Amino acid sequence: MRTPALIMSSLLVACTGLAACGDDSIRITTTRQGGENKGVLKVVQTLQCPQTQGSLTRKGTAQNGGTVCVYAGPRGSEVTLHLQPLNGANVEDVLKAFEDRLSGDMPRTVAAIQASARSDTSGPASGSDSATVSAPGVSVEAEGDTAQVKVPGLSINADGDRASIRIGGVTIDADDGASSVNVEGNAGGDSVNIQAAADGALIRTRAAGDATRATWLVTDGQTEGQGWRLVGYEARGPAGGPLVIAVFRAKETDKDPLMDDARALLTLNVGE
């Protein structure tokens, strides 16, 4: 039987290892800006599509009356810029349609992540090893394969191969048996959700406010095959629309500067 200290250590290592290991690691950086620093997003009638934007080169001219522009990127990557009116539809429904189409580009990765999110493991193991520590602002309770740690701003619950970690407004659920980790956070209305399993991850972010500032992407660190290893979108638009959506696809998970260039096209058209 493992000691409570080993339980906590192994679960935390499993959690971080799923999100960062080797050159194909998933790097997540968030910069939260107050509402006063966010620009007012423009109402767009026709896309601005320069011939080049960083590593991207436009393929042909704007299509569908200036509502679609297609760009070729390095190493077979591509970015497609869409001007998407809402026409009274719900923003979430419009974005869900893009997510469904992009999920079809990496069906096995998406299926594995969804299966891992649904999976469950057996209940806690019984044991006689136990410890309790209590001090002002600090609480530690451990017994057998379970442990609870609470300190200001941090809460960890471990049960066998599973752990639930809460740091401020961020929650991390790790399951070593299923090789998965889920991250959810919400601060000031901004939200992030990350589901990772094996070598793949699904990442979703949404900024607070009436305007739309959303990101959705799926990535897979597997090196076999010639298919896409990164697909997703970033969407921006004022309340009521229309949205400007940059859809990106890459055959390598080293997504920089592809996503930076896609964001530059968004900023050019609708603002930050």
Coordinates of C-alpha atoms in Angstrom, one line a residue:
M1 CA 0.0 0.0 0.0
R2 CA 1.3 3.5 -0.9
T3 CA 1.7 6.1 1.8
P4 CA -0.4 9.3 1.6
A5 CA 2.7 11.3 0.7
L6 CA 3.4 9.0 -2.3
I7 CA -0.2 9.2 -3.4
M8 CA -0.1 13.0 -3.6
S9 CA 3.3 13.1 -5.3
S10 CA 2.4 10.5 -7.9
L11 CA -0.9 12.1 -8.8
L12 CA 0.5 15.6 -9.1
V13 CA 3.3 14.3 -11.3
A14 CA 0.8 12.4 -13.5
C15 CA -1.3 15.6 -13.8
T16 CA 1.6 17.8 -14.9
G17 CA 3.1 15.1 -17.1
L18 CA 0.0 14.8 -19.2
A19 CA 0.2 18.5 -20.0
A20 CA 3.9 19.0 -20.5
C21 CA 6.3 16.3 -21.6
G22 CA 8.9 16.6 -24.4
D23 CA 8.9 18.8 -27.5
D24 CA 5.2 17.9 -28.2
S25 CA 4.0 19.3 -24.8
I26 CA 0.9 21.4 -24.5
R27 CA 1.8 24.8 -23.3
I28 CA -1.0 26.9 -21.9
T29 CA -0.5 30.5 -21.2
T30 CA -3.3 32.8 -20.1
T31 CA -3.2 36.6 -19.7
R32 CA -6.3 38.0 -18.2
Q33 CA -7.0 41.6 -19.0
G34 CA -9.6 43.8 -17.4
G35 CA -12.6 44.8 -19.4
E36 CA -11.3 48.4 -19.6
N37 CA -8.3 47.1 -21.6
K38 CA -10.3 45.2 -24.1
G39 CA -11.0 47.1 -27.3
V40 CA -14.5 47.5 -28.8
L41 CA -14.9 44.9 -31.5
K42 CA -16.0 46.2 -34.9
V43 CA -19.0 45.3 -36.9
V44 CA -17.5 43.8 -40.1
Q45 CA -19.2 43.8 -43.5
T46 CA -16.4 42.4 -45.7
L47 CA -13.2 40.7 -44.7
Q48 CA -9.8 42.3 -45.1
C49 CA -7.5 39.7 -46.5
P50 CA -4.0 40.8 -47.1
Q51 CA -1.8 38.8 -49.5
T52 CA 0.5 37.8 -46.7
Q53 CA 0.3 37.8 -42.9
G54 CA 3.5 36.6 -41.2
S55 CA 4.0 33.0 -42.2
L56 CA 0.6 32.9 -44.1
T57 CA 0.1 33.4 -47.8
R58 CA -3.4 34.0 -49.2
K59 CA -4.6 31.4 -51.8
G60 CA -6.5 33.3 -54.5
T61 CA -8.9 36.1 -53.7
A62 CA -11.6 36.4 -51.1
Q63 CA -14.5 34.0 -51.7
N64 CA -18.3 34.1 -51.2
G65 CA -18.6 37.8 -51.6
G66 CA -15.7 38.6 -49.3
T67 CA -16.8 36.3 -46.4
V68 CA -14.1 33.6 -46.7
C69 CA -10.3 33.9 -47.2
V70 CA -8.0 30.9 -47.4
Y71 CA -4.4 31.0 -46.4
A72 CA -1.5 28.5 -46.7
G73 CA 0.9 28.2 -43.9
P74 CA 4.2 26.5 -43.2
R75 CA 4.6 22.7 -43.4
G76 CA 1.1 22.1 -44.9
S77 CA -0.8 24.1 -42.4
E78 CA -3.7 26.3 -43.3
V79 CA -5.9 29.1 -42.0
T80 CA -9.4 29.9 -43.2
L81 CA -10.9 33.2 -42.2
H82 CA -14.7 33.3 -42.0
L83 CA -17.2 36.2 -41.7
Q84 CA -20.1 34.5 -40.0
P85 CA -23.4 36.4 -39.4
L86 CA -25.5 35.2 -36.5
N87 CA -28.9 35.9 -38.2
G88 CA -30.6 35.6 -34.9
A89 CA -28.9 32.3 -34.0
N90 CA -27.3 31.6 -30.6
V91 CA -23.5 32.2 -30.6
E92 CA -22.9 28.8 -28.9
D93 CA -24.9 27.0 -31.7
V94 CA -22.9 28.7 -34.4
L95 CA -19.6 27.9 -32.8
K96 CA -20.7 24.3 -32.1
A97 CA -21.2 23.8 -35.8
F98 CA -17.6 24.8 -36.4
E99 CA -16.5 22.4 -33.6
D100 CA -18.4 19.5 -35.0
R101 CA -16.8 20.0 -38.5
L102 CA -13.3 20.3 -37.0
S103 CA -13.8 17.3 -34.8
G104 CA -14.3 15.3 -38.0
D105 CA -10.8 16.1 -39.0
M106 CA -9.4 14.3 -35.9
P107 CA -12.1 11.8 -35.0
R108 CA -9.9 9.3 -33.1
T109 CA -8.4 12.0 -30.9
V110 CA -11.7 13.5 -30.0
A111 CA -13.3 10.1 -29.4
A112 CA -10.4 9.2 -27.0
I113 CA -10.7 12.4 -25.1
Q114 CA -14.5 12.0 -24.8
A115 CA -14.2 8.3 -23.7
S116 CA -11.6 9.3 -21.1
A117 CA -13.9 12.0 -19.7
R118 CA -16.7 9.4 -19.4
S119 CA -14.5 6.7 -17.8
D120 CA -14.6 6.0 -14.1
T121 CA -12.5 3.8 -11.8
S122 CA -13.4 1.7 -8.8
G123 CA -14.0 3.1 -5.4
P124 CA -11.4 3.9 -2.8
A125 CA -9.2 1.1 -1.4
S126 CA -9.4 0.4 2.3
G127 CA -6.4 0.5 4.6
S128 CA -5.3 1.2 8.1
D129 CA -2.6 3.9 7.4
S130 CA -3.9 7.2 8.5
A131 CA -2.7 10.7 9.6
T132 CA -4.3 13.9 10.5
V133 CA -2.7 17.4 10.7
S134 CA -4.5 20.5 11.8
A135 CA -3.1 24.0 12.2
P136 CA -4.4 27.5 11.6
G137 CA -5.4 27.7 7.9
V138 CA -4.0 24.2 7.2
S139 CA -5.8 20.8 7.2
V140 CA -4.3 17.4 6.1
E141 CA -6.2 14.2 6.5
A142 CA -4.9 10.9 5.1
E143 CA -6.0 7.3 5.3
G144 CA -4.9 4.5 3.2
D145 CA -5.0 5.6 -0.5
T146 CA -7.0 8.7 0.2
A147 CA -5.9 12.2 1.3
Q148 CA -7.3 15.7 1.7
V149 CA -5.1 18.7 1.8
K150 CA -6.5 22.2 2.4
V151 CA -4.5 25.4 2.7
P152 CA -5.5 29.0 1.8
G153 CA -6.2 29.1 -2.0
L154 CA -5.4 25.4 -2.5
S155 CA -7.5 22.2 -2.0
I156 CA -6.4 18.7 -3.0
N157 CA -8.5 15.5 -2.7
A158 CA -6.7 12.3 -3.7
D159 CA -8.3 8.9 -3.9
G160 CA -6.1 6.1 -5.1
D161 CA -5.1 7.0 -8.7
R162 CA -7.3 10.0 -8.8
A163 CA -7.0 13.6 -7.6
S164 CA -9.0 16.7 -7.6
I165 CA -7.0 19.9 -7.1
R166 CA -8.5 23.3 -6.7
I167 CA -6.3 26.4 -6.8
G168 CA -8.3 29.6 -6.5
G169 CA -10.8 29.5 -9.3
V170 CA -9.1 26.7 -11.2
T171 CA -10.1 23.0 -10.7
I172 CA -7.9 20.1 -11.9
D173 CA -9.2 16.5 -12.0
A174 CA -6.6 13.9 -12.6
D175 CA -7.1 10.2 -13.2
D176 CA -3.9 8.2 -13.4
G177 CA -5.7 5.0 -14.1
A178 CA -7.4 6.5 -17.2
S179 CA -4.4 8.7 -18.1
S180 CA -6.5 11.8 -18.2
V181 CA -6.6 15.2 -16.7
N182 CA -9.4 17.9 -16.8
V183 CA -8.8 21.5 -16.0
E184 CA -11.6 24.0 -15.4
G185 CA -11.3 27.6 -14.4
N186 CA -13.4 30.7 -14.1
A187 CA -12.2 34.1 -13.0
G188 CA -14.2 37.3 -13.4
G189 CA -16.4 35.5 -16.0
D190 CA -13.4 34.4 -18.1
S191 CA -13.4 30.6 -18.4
V192 CA -11.0 27.8 -19.5
N193 CA -11.7 24.1 -19.9
I194 CA -9.0 21.6 -20.8
Q195 CA -9.5 17.9 -21.3
A196 CA -6.4 15.8 -21.9
A197 CA -6.0 12.1 -22.5
A198 CA -3.0 10.1 -23.6
D199 CA -1.3 12.4 -26.2
G200 CA -4.3 14.5 -27.1
A201 CA -6.1 17.5 -25.5
L202 CA -9.2 19.6 -26.1
I203 CA -8.9 23.2 -25.0
R204 CA -11.7 25.7 -24.8
T205 CA -11.6 29.3 -23.6
R206 CA -14.2 32.1 -23.4
A207 CA -13.7 35.7 -22.3
A208 CA -16.3 37.4 -20.2
G209 CA -18.6 40.1 -21.6
D210 CA -21.3 40.4 -24.2
A211 CA -18.8 40.3 -27.1
T212 CA -17.5 37.0 -28.3
R213 CA -13.9 36.1 -27.7
A214 CA -13.5 32.3 -27.8
T215 CA -10.9 29.7 -28.6
W216 CA -11.4 26.0 -29.3
L217 CA -8.7 23.5 -30.4
V218 CA -7.8 19.9 -30.4
T219 CA -4.2 18.7 -30.5
D220 CA -2.5 15.3 -30.6
G221 CA 1.2 14.6 -30.0
Q222 CA 1.2 11.4 -32.0
T223 CA 3.8 11.5 -34.7
E224 CA 2.4 8.6 -36.8
G225 CA 0.3 9.2 -39.9
Q226 CA -0.1 12.1 -42.2
G227 CA -3.3 13.6 -40.9
W228 CA -3.9 16.8 -38.9
R229 CA -2.4 17.0 -35.5
L230 CA -3.9 20.4 -34.5
V231 CA -7.3 21.8 -35.5
G232 CA -9.3 24.6 -34.0
Y233 CA -10.6 28.1 -34.2
E234 CA -10.5 31.5 -32.6
A235 CA -13.6 33.6 -32.9
R236 CA -14.3 37.3 -32.1
G237 CA -17.2 39.5 -32.7
P238 CA -19.5 42.2 -31.1
A239 CA -22.7 41.3 -29.4
G240 CA -25.2 40.4 -32.1
G241 CA -22.4 39.6 -34.5
P242 CA -21.2 39.1 -37.1
L243 CA -18.3 36.9 -35.9
V244 CA -14.9 36.7 -37.5
I245 CA -13.6 33.2 -37.1
A246 CA -10.1 32.0 -37.9
V247 CA -10.1 28.2 -38.5
F248 CA -6.6 26.6 -38.4
R249 CA -5.3 23.2 -39.2
A250 CA -1.7 22.0 -38.8
K251 CA 0.2 18.7 -39.3
E252 CA 2.6 19.6 -36.5
T253 CA 1.8 20.5 -32.9
D254 CA 4.4 23.3 -32.9
K255 CA 1.5 25.8 -33.6
D256 CA 3.6 29.0 -33.4
P257 CA 3.6 31.2 -35.4
L258 CA 0.4 29.8 -37.1
M259 CA -2.0 30.8 -34.4
D260 CA -0.2 34.1 -33.8
D261 CA -0.7 34.9 -37.5
A262 CA -4.3 33.8 -37.4
R263 CA -4.9 36.1 -34.4
A264 CA -3.3 39.0 -36.3
L265 CA -5.8 38.5 -39.1
L266 CA -8.6 38.6 -36.5
T267 CA -7.2 41.8 -35.0
L268 CA -6.9 43.4 -38.4
N269 CA -10.6 42.7 -39.2
V270 CA -12.5 43.0 -35.9
G271 CA -10.0 44.3 -33.2
E272 CA -8.8 42.8 -30.0

